[in-house]
CSV table of C-alpha atoms in Angstrom, one decimal:
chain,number,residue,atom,x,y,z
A,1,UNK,CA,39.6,-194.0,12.6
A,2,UNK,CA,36.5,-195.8,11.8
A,3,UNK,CA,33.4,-193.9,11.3
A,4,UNK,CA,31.2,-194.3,14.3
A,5,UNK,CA,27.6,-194.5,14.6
A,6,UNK,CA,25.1,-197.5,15.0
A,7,UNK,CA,25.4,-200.9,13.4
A,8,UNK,CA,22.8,-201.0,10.7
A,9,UNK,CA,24.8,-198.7,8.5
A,10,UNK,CA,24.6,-198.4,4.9
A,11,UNK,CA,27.2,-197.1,2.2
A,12,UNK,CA,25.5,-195.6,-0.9
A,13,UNK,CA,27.5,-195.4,-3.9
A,14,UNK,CA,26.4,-192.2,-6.0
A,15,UNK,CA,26.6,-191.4,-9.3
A,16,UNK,CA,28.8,-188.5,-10.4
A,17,UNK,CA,25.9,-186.7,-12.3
A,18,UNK,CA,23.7,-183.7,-11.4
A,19,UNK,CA,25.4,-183.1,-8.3
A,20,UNK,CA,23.2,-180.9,-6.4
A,21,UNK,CA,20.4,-182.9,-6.7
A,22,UNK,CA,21.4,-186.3,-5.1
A,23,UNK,CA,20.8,-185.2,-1.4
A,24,UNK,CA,17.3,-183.9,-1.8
A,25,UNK,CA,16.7,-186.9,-4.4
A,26,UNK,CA,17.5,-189.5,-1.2
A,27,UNK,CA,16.1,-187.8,1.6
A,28,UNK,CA,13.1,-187.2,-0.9
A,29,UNK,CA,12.4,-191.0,-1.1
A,30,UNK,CA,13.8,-192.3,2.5
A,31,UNK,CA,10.9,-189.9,3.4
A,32,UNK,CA,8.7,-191.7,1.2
A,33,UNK,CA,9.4,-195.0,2.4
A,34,UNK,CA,9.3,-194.2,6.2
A,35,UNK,CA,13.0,-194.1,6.7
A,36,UNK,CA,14.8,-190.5,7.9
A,37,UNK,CA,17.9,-189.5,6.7
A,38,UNK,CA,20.9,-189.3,9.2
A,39,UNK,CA,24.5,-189.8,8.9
A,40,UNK,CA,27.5,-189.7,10.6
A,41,UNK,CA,29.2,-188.1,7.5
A,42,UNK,CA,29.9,-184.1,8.3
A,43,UNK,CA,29.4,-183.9,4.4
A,44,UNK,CA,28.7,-185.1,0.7
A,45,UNK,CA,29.6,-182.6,-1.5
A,46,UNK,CA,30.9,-184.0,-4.6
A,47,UNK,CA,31.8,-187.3,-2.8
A,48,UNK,CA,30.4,-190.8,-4.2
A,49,UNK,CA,30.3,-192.8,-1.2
A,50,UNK,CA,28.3,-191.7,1.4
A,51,UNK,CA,27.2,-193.3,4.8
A,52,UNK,CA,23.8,-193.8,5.9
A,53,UNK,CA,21.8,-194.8,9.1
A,54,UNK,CA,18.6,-196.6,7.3
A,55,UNK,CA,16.1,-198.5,9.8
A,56,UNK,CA,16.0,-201.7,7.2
A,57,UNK,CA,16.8,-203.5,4.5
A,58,UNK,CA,13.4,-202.9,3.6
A,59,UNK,CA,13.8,-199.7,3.4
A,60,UNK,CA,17.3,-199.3,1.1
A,61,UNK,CA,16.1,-201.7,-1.0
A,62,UNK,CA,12.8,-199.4,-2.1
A,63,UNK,CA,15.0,-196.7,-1.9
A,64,UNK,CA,17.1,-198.3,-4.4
A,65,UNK,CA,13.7,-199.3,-7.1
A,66,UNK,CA,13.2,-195.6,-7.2
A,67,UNK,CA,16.5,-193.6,-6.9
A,68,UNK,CA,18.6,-192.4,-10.5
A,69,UNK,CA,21.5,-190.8,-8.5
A,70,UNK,CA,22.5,-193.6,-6.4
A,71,UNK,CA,24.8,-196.7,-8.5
A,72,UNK,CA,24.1,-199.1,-5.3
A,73,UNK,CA,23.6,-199.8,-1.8
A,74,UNK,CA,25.8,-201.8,0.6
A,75,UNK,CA,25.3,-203.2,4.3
A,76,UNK,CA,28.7,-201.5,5.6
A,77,UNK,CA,30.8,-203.9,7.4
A,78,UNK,CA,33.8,-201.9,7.9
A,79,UNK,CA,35.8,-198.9,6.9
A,80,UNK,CA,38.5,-197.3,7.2
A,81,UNK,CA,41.0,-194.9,6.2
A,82,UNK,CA,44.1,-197.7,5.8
A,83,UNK,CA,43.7,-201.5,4.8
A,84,UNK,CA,44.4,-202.0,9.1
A,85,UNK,CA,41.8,-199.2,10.3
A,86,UNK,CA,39.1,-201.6,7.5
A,87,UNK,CA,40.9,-204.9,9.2
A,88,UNK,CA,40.3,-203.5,12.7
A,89,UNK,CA,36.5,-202.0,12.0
A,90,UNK,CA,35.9,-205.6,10.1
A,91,UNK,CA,37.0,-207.7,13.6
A,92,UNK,CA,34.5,-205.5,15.9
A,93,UNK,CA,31.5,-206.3,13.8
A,94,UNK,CA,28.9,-208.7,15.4
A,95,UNK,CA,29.6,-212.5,13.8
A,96,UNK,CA,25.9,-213.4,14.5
A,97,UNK,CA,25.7,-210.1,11.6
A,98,UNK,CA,28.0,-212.1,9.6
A,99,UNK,CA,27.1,-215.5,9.6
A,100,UNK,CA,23.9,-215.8,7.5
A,101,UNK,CA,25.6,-214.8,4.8
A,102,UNK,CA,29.1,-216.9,5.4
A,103,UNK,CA,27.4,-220.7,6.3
A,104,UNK,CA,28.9,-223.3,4.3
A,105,UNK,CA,26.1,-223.9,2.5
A,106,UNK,CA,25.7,-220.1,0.8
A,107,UNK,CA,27.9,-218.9,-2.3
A,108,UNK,CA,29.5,-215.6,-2.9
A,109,UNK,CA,32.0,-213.5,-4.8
A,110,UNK,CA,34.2,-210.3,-3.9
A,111,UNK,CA,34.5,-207.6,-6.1
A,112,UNK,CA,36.6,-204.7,-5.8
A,113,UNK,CA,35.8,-201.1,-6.7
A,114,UNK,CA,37.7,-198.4,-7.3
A,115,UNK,CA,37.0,-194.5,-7.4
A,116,UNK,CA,39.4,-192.3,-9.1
A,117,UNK,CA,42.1,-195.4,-9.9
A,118,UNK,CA,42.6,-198.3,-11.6
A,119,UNK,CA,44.1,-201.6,-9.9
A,120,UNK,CA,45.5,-204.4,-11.7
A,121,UNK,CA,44.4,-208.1,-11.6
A,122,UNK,CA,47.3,-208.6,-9.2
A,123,UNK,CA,46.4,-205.9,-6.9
A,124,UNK,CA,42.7,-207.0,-6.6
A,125,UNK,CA,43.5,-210.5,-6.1
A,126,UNK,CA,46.2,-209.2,-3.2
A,127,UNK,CA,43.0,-207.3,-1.4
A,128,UNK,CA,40.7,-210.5,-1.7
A,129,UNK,CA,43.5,-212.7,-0.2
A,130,UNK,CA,43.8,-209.8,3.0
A,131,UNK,CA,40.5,-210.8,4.1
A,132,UNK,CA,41.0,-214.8,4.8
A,133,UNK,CA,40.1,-214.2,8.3
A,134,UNK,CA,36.9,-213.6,7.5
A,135,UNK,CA,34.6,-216.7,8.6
A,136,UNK,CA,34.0,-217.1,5.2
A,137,UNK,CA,32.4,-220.8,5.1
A,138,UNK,CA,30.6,-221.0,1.5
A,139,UNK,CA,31.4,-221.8,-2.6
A,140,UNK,CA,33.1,-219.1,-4.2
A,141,UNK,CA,30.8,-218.6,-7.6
A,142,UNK,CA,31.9,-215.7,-9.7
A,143,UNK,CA,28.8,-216.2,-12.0
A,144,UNK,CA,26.0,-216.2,-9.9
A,145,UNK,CA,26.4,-216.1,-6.1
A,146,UNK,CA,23.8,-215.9,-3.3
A,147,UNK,CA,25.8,-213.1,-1.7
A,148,UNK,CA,28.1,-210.3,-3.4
A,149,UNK,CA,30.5,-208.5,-1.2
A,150,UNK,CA,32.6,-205.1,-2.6
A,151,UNK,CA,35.4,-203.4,-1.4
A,152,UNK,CA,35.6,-199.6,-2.3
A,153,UNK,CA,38.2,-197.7,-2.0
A,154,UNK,CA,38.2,-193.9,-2.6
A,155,UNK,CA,41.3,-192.6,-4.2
A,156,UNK,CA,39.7,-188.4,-4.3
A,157,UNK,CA,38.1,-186.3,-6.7
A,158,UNK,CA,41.4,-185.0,-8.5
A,159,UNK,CA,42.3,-187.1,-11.8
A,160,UNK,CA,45.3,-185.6,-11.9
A,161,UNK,CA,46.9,-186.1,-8.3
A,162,UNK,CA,46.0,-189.6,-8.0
A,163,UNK,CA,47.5,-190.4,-4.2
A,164,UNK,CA,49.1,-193.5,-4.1
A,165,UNK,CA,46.7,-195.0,-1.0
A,166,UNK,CA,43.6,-194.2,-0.7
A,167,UNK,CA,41.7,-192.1,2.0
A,168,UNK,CA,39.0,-194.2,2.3
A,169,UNK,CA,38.2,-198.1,2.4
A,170,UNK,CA,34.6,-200.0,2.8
A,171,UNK,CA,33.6,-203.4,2.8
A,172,UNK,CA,30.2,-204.2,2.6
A,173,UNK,CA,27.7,-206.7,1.6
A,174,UNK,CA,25.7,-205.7,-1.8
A,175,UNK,CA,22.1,-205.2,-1.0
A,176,UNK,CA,20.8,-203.4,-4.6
A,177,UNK,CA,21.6,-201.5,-7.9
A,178,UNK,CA,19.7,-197.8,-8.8
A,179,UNK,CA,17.4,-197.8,-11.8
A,180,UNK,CA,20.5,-195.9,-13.6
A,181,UNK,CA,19.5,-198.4,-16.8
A,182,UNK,CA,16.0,-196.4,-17.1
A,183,UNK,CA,17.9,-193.2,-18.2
A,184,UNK,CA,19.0,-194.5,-21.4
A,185,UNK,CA,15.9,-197.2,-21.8
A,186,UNK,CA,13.3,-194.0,-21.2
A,187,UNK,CA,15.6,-191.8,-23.5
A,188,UNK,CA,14.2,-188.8,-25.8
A,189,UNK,CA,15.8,-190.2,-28.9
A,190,UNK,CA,14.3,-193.7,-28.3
A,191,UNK,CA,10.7,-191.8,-28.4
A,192,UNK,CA,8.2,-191.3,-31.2
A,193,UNK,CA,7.3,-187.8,-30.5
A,194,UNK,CA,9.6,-184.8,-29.0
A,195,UNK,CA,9.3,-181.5,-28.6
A,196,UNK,CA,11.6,-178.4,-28.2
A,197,UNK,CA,11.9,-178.4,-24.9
A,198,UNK,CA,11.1,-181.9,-23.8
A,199,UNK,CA,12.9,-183.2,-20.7
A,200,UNK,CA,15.6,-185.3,-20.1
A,201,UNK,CA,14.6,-188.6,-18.9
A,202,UNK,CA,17.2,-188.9,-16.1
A,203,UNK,CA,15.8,-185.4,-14.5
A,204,UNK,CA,12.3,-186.2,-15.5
A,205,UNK,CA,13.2,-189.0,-12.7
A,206,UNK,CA,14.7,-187.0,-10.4
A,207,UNK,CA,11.6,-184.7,-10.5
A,208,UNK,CA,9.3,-187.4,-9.8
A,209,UNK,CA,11.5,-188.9,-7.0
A,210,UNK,CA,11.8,-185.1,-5.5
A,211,UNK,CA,8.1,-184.7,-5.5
A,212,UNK,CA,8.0,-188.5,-3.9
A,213,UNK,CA,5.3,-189.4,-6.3
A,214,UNK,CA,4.1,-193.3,-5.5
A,215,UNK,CA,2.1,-195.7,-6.5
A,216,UNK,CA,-2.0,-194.5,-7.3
A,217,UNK,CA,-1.1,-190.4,-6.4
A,218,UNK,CA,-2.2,-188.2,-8.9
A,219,UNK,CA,0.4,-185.9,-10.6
A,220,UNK,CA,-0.8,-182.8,-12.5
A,221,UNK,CA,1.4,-180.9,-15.2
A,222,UNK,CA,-0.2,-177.5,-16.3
A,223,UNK,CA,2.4,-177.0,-18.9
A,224,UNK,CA,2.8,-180.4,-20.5
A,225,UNK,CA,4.6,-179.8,-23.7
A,226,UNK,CA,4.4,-182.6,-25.8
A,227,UNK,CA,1.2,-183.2,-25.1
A,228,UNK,CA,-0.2,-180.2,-26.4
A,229,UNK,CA,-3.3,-180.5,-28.4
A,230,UNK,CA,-3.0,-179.1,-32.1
A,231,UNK,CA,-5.1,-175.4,-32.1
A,232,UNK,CA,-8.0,-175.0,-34.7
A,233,UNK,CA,-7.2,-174.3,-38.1
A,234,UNK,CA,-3.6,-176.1,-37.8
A,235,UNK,CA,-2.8,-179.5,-39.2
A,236,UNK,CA,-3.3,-182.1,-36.7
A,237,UNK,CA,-0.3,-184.3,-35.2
A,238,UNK,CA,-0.1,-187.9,-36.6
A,239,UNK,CA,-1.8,-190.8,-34.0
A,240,UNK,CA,1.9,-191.3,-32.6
A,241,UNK,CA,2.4,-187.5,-31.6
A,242,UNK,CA,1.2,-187.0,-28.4
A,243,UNK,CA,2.0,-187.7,-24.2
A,244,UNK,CA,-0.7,-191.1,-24.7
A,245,UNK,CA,1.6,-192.5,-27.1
A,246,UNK,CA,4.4,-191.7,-25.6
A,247,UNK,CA,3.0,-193.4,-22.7
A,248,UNK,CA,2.1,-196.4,-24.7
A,249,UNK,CA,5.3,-197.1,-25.9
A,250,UNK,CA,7.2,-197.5,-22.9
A,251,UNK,CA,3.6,-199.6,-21.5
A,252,UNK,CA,2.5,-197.0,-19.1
A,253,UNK,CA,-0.7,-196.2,-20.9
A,254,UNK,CA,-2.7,-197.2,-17.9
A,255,UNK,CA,-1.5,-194.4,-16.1
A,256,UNK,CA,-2.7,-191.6,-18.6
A,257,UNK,CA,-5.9,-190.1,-17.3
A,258,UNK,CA,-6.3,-187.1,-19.5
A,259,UNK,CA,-5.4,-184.1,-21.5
A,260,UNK,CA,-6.7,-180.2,-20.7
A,261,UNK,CA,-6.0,-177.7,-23.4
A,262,UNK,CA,-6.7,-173.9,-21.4
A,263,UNK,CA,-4.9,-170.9,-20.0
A,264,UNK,CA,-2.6,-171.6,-17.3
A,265,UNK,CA,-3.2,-167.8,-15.9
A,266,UNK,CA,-6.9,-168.4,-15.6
A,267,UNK,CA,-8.9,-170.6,-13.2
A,268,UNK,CA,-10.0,-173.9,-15.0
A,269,UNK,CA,-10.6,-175.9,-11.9
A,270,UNK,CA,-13.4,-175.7,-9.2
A,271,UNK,CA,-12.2,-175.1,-5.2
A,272,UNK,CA,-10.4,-178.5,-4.2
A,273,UNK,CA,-7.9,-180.6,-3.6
A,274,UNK,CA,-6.7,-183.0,-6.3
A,275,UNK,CA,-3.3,-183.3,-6.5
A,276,UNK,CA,-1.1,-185.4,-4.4
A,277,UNK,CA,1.8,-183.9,-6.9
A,278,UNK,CA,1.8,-180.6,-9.8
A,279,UNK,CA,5.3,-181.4,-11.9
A,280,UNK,CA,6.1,-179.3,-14.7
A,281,UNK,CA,8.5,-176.9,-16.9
A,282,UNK,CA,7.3,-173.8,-17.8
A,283,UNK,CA,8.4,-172.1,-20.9
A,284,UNK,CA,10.9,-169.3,-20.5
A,285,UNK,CA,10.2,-167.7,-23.6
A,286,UNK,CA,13.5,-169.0,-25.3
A,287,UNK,CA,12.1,-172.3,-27.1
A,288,UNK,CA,8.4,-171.5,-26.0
A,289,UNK,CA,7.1,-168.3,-25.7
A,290,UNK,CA,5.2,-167.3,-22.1
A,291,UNK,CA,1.8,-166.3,-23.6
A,292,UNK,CA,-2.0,-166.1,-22.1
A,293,UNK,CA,-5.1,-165.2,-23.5
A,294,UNK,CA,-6.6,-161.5,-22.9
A,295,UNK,CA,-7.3,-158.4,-25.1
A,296,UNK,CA,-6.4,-155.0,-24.6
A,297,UNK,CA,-9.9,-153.8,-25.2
A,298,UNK,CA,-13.0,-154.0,-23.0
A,299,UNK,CA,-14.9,-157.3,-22.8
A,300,UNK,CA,-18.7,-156.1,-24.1
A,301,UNK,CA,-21.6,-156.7,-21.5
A,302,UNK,CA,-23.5,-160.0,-22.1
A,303,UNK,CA,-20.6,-162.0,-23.6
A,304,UNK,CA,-20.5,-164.9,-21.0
A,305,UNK,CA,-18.6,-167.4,-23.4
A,306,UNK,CA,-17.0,-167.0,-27.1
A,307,UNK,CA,-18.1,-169.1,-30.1
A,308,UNK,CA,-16.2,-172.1,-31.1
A,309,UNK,CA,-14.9,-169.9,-34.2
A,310,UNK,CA,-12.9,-167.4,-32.1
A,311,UNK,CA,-9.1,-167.3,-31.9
A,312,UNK,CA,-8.8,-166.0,-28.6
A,313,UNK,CA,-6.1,-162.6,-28.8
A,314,UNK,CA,-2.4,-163.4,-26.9
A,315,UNK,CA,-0.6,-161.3,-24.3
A,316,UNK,CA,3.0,-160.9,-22.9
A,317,UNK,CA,2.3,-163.4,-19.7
A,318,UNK,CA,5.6,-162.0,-17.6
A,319,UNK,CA,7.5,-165.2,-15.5
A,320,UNK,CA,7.0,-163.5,-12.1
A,321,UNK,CA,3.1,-163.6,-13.0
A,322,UNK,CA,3.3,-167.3,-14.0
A,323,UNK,CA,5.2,-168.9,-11.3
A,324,UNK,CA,3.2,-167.1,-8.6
A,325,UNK,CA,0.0,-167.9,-10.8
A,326,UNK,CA,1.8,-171.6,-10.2
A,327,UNK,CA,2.0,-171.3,-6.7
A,328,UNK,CA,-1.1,-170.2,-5.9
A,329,UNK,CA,-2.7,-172.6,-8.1
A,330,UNK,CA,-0.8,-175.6,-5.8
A,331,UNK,CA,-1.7,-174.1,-2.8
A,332,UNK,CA,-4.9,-174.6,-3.7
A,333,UNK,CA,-5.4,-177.9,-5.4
A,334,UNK,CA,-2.5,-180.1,-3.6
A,335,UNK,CA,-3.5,-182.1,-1.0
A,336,UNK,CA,-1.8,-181.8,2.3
A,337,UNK,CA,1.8,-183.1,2.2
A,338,UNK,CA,1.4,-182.7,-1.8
A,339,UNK,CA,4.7,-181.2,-3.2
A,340,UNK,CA,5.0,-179.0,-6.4
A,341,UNK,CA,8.8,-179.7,-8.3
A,342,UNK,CA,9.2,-176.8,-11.4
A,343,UNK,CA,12.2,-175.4,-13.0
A,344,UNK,CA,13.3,-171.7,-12.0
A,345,UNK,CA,15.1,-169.6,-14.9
A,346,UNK,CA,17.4,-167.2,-13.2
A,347,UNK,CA,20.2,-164.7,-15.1
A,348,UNK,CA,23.5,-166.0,-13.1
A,349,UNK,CA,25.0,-162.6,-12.5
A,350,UNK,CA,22.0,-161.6,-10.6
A,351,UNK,CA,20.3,-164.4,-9.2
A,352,UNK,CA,19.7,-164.3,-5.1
A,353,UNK,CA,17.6,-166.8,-3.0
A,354,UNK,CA,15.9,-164.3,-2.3
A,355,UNK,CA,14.6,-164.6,-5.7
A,356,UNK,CA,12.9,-167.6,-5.5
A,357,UNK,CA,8.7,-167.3,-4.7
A,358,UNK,CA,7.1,-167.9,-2.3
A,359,UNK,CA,3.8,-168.7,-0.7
A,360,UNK,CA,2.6,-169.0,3.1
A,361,UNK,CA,0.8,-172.3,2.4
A,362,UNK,CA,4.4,-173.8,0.5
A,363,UNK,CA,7.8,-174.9,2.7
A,364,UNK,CA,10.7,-174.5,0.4
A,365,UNK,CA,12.4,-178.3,0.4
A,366,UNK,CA,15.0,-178.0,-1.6
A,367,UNK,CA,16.5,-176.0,-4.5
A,368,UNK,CA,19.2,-177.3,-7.0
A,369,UNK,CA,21.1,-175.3,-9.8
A,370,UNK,CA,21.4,-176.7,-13.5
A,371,UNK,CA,24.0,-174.8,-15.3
A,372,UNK,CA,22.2,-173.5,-18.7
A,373,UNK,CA,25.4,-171.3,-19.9
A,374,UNK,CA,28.1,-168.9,-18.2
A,375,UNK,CA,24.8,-166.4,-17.3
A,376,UNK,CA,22.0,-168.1,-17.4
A,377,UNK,CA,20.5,-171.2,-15.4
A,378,UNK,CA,17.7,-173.1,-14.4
A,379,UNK,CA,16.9,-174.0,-10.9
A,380,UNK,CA,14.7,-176.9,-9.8
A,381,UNK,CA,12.6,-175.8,-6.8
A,382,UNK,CA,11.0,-178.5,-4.7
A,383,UNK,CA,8.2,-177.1,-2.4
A,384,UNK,CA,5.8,-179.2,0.2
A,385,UNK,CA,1.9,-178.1,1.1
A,386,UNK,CA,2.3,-177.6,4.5
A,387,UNK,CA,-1.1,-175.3,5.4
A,388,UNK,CA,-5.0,-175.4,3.9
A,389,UNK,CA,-5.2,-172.5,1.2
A,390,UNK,CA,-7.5,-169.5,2.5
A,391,UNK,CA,-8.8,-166.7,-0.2
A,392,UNK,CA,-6.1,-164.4,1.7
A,393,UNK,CA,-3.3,-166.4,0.6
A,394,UNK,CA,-4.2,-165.7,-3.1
A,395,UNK,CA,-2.2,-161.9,-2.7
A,396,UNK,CA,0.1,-162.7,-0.2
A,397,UNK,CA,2.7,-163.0,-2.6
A,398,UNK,CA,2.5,-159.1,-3.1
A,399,UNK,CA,3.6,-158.4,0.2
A,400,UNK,CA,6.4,-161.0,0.0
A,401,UNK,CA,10.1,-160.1,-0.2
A,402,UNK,CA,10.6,-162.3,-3.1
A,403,UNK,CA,8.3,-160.6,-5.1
A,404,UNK,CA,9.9,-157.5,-6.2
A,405,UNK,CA,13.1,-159.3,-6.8
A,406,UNK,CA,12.1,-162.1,-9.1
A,407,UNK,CA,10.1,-159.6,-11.6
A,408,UNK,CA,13.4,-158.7,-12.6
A,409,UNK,CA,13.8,-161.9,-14.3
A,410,UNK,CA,10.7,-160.7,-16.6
A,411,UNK,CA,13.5,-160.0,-18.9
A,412,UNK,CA,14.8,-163.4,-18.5
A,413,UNK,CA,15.2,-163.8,-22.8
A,414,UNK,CA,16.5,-160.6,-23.5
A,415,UNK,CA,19.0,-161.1,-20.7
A,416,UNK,CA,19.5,-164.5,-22.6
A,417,UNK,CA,19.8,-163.5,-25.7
A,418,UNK,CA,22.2,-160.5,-25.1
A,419,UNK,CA,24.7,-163.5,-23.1
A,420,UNK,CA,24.7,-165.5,-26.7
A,421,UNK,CA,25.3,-162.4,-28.8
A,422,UNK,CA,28.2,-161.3,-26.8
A,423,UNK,CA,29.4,-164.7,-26.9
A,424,UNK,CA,29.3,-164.8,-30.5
A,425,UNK,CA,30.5,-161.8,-31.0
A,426,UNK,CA,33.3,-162.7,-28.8
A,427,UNK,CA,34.2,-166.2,-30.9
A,428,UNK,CA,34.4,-164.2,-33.8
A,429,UNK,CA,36.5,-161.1,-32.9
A,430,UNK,CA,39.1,-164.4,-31.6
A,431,UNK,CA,38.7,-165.7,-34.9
A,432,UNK,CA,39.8,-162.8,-36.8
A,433,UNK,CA,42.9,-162.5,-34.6
């Protein structure tokens, strides 16, 4: 049968790339543009095609200038799980729906698409021809219609049992394409200055879209990487190493408002809220070590600030101090509504929700798993300012749940590093067998 539900329905057509992270990504920016996500479909899982209730057309078609995980967007017409359940849906929508798009004076084209199966010219051609009762009225133009309509058919998510019909079939009109193309124009070997750990541009999107930054917000990263400042005494980076040029090059310069060099474990900021988004990656101490500044020996009397000459002494900064440093430091410079997005290292084997921090003034939004290696992986946590930060909150963590568990992950590299030298160690008893 037909999937029921309201009329102004919408098929999305996913990507099949960083799986976890699609749902959050699209109820993330629906959000953002005043829509609310609901569907009929019981699931998603690894599934491309999904089926949406969106208020507009307004609304998919922002949804589609921001989103990296969705392909494109169609107005659903029909579906079904036979060619005669897609016939019989295709009959029962409105004409009136229809017929600005089908008047003799428009031009269009039909494409097919096919997931998990390839058709051949004759087969296509056989699935156009099954849809002459359509009041189609117009001009076919294959090179550049007014109106593109696609029929989809979903043959499962098995390469190697490929059924011979498939279990699901859409028709809709095409409303928009993703911004997939920016992942490869925005890519780290296209840019003049990289660092160890700088991001990959397709989740640098997704981060941004989870933390529904928009046009004018202000978006704060307290551990920016490659735009770190070169210390005193080192050689300075060349005029094209830094985030401004970066920034320049791909004509964003405008947006660049500024560079902080300080200690992420210390307050740099007075009280406020500035923030309508804090994005960042911290270091895990495997490319970038997790250091602050201190000393181990009493600060004299009278010393308010240190001359320009000192090289300030470093200290083991453990991760369960940092990212609750982090959270607190969102609480209280977010604006309400403002959402902090940061990356979660977490040793496989031992890894719990429970795990994750938290904060009375933060809601937990959403949490998605990157797979680092067999035992290790990164998590990206998504959390929303939901309450104005009181002095209080600032220990609250110590009497949370999560806070014993995560200090476990202190020894996040050594846990790390003892996975890759059993793995080596492994490869190389195999290799002597």
């Amino acid at each position: 049968m037909a999937l029921p539900g309201p009329l102004n329905r919408y098929l999305l057509l996913m990507a099949q790339e960083h799986l976890e992270f699609r749902l959050p990504e699209i109820k993330s920016l629906l959000s953002l543009f005043g829509g609310h996500f609901t569907s009929s479909q019981e699931t998603y899982g690894k599934s491309p095609f999904w089926v949406l209730n969106i208020p507009s057309e307004d609304i998919a078609r922002n949804l589609m200038k921001r989103t990296v995980c969705a392909k494109s967007i169609f107005e659903l017409w029909g579906h079904g799980k036979s060619p005669e359940e897609l016939y019989s849906s295709l009959k029962n929508y409105p004409v009136e729906k229809m017929v600005p798009f089908l008047h003799s004076d428009s031009t269009y084209k039909i494409k097919i698409h096919t997931f998990n199966k390839t058709l051949t010219q004759e087969e296509k051609v056989k699935r156009i021809d099954a849809l002459e009762f359509l009041p189609f009225e117009g001009k076919v133009n294959l090179k550049k219609p007014q109106h593109i309509f696609s029929i989809l058919e979903d043959y499962g998510l098995d390469p190697n049992c490929i059924p011979e019909n498939p279990h699901n079939i859409y028709f809709g009109r095409w409303i928009a394409d993703g911004q997939r193309e920016l992942i490869e124009s925005y890519s780290v070997k296209k840019r003049h200055f990289i660092g160890n750990t700088s991001m990959d541009a397709g989740l640098s999107f997704i981060m941004a879209n989870h933390g529904k930054v928009k046009e004018n917000d202000i978006v704060f990263d307290p551990f920016v990487g490659t735009g770190k400042a070169s210390r005193k005494n080192q050689k300075w980076r060349g005029p094209d190493e830094n985030i401004r040029a970066n920034l320049r090059q791909y004509g964003l310069e405008k947006y660049y408002l500024d560079v902080l060099v300080s200690d992420a474990s210390k307050p740099s900021w007075r009280k406020g809220t500035y923030f309508d988004a804090i994005i960042t990656d911290p270091p895990y101490g495997i490319r970038e070590s997790t250091r602050r500044t201190g000393s181990q020996k009493a600060v004299p009397k009278g010393i308010e600030k240190c001359p320009e000459s000192h090289v300030p002494v470093s200290l083991s900064y453990h991760l369960s101090d940092m990212f609750f440093d982090l959270l607190n430091f969102a609480a209280e410079t977010l604006v309400l509504g403002g959402r902090l997005v940061y990356w979660l290292p977490v040793y496989t084997p031992e890894y719990t929700e429970e795990m994750v921090p938290w904060h009375p003034c933060l809601k937990l939004i959403s949490n998605c798993e990157q797979k680092l290696s067999s035992h290790t992986s990164r998590r990206l946590i998504t959390m929303e300012k939901v309450k104005t930060f009181e002095n209080r909150d600032q220990y609250s963590h110590l009497l949370s749940d999560q806070f014993l568990p995560y200090q476990g992950h202190n020894s996040f590299r050594e846990k790390y590093f003892s996975g890759v030298t059993k793995r080596i160690a492994k490869e190389e008893k195999s290799s002597q067998e």
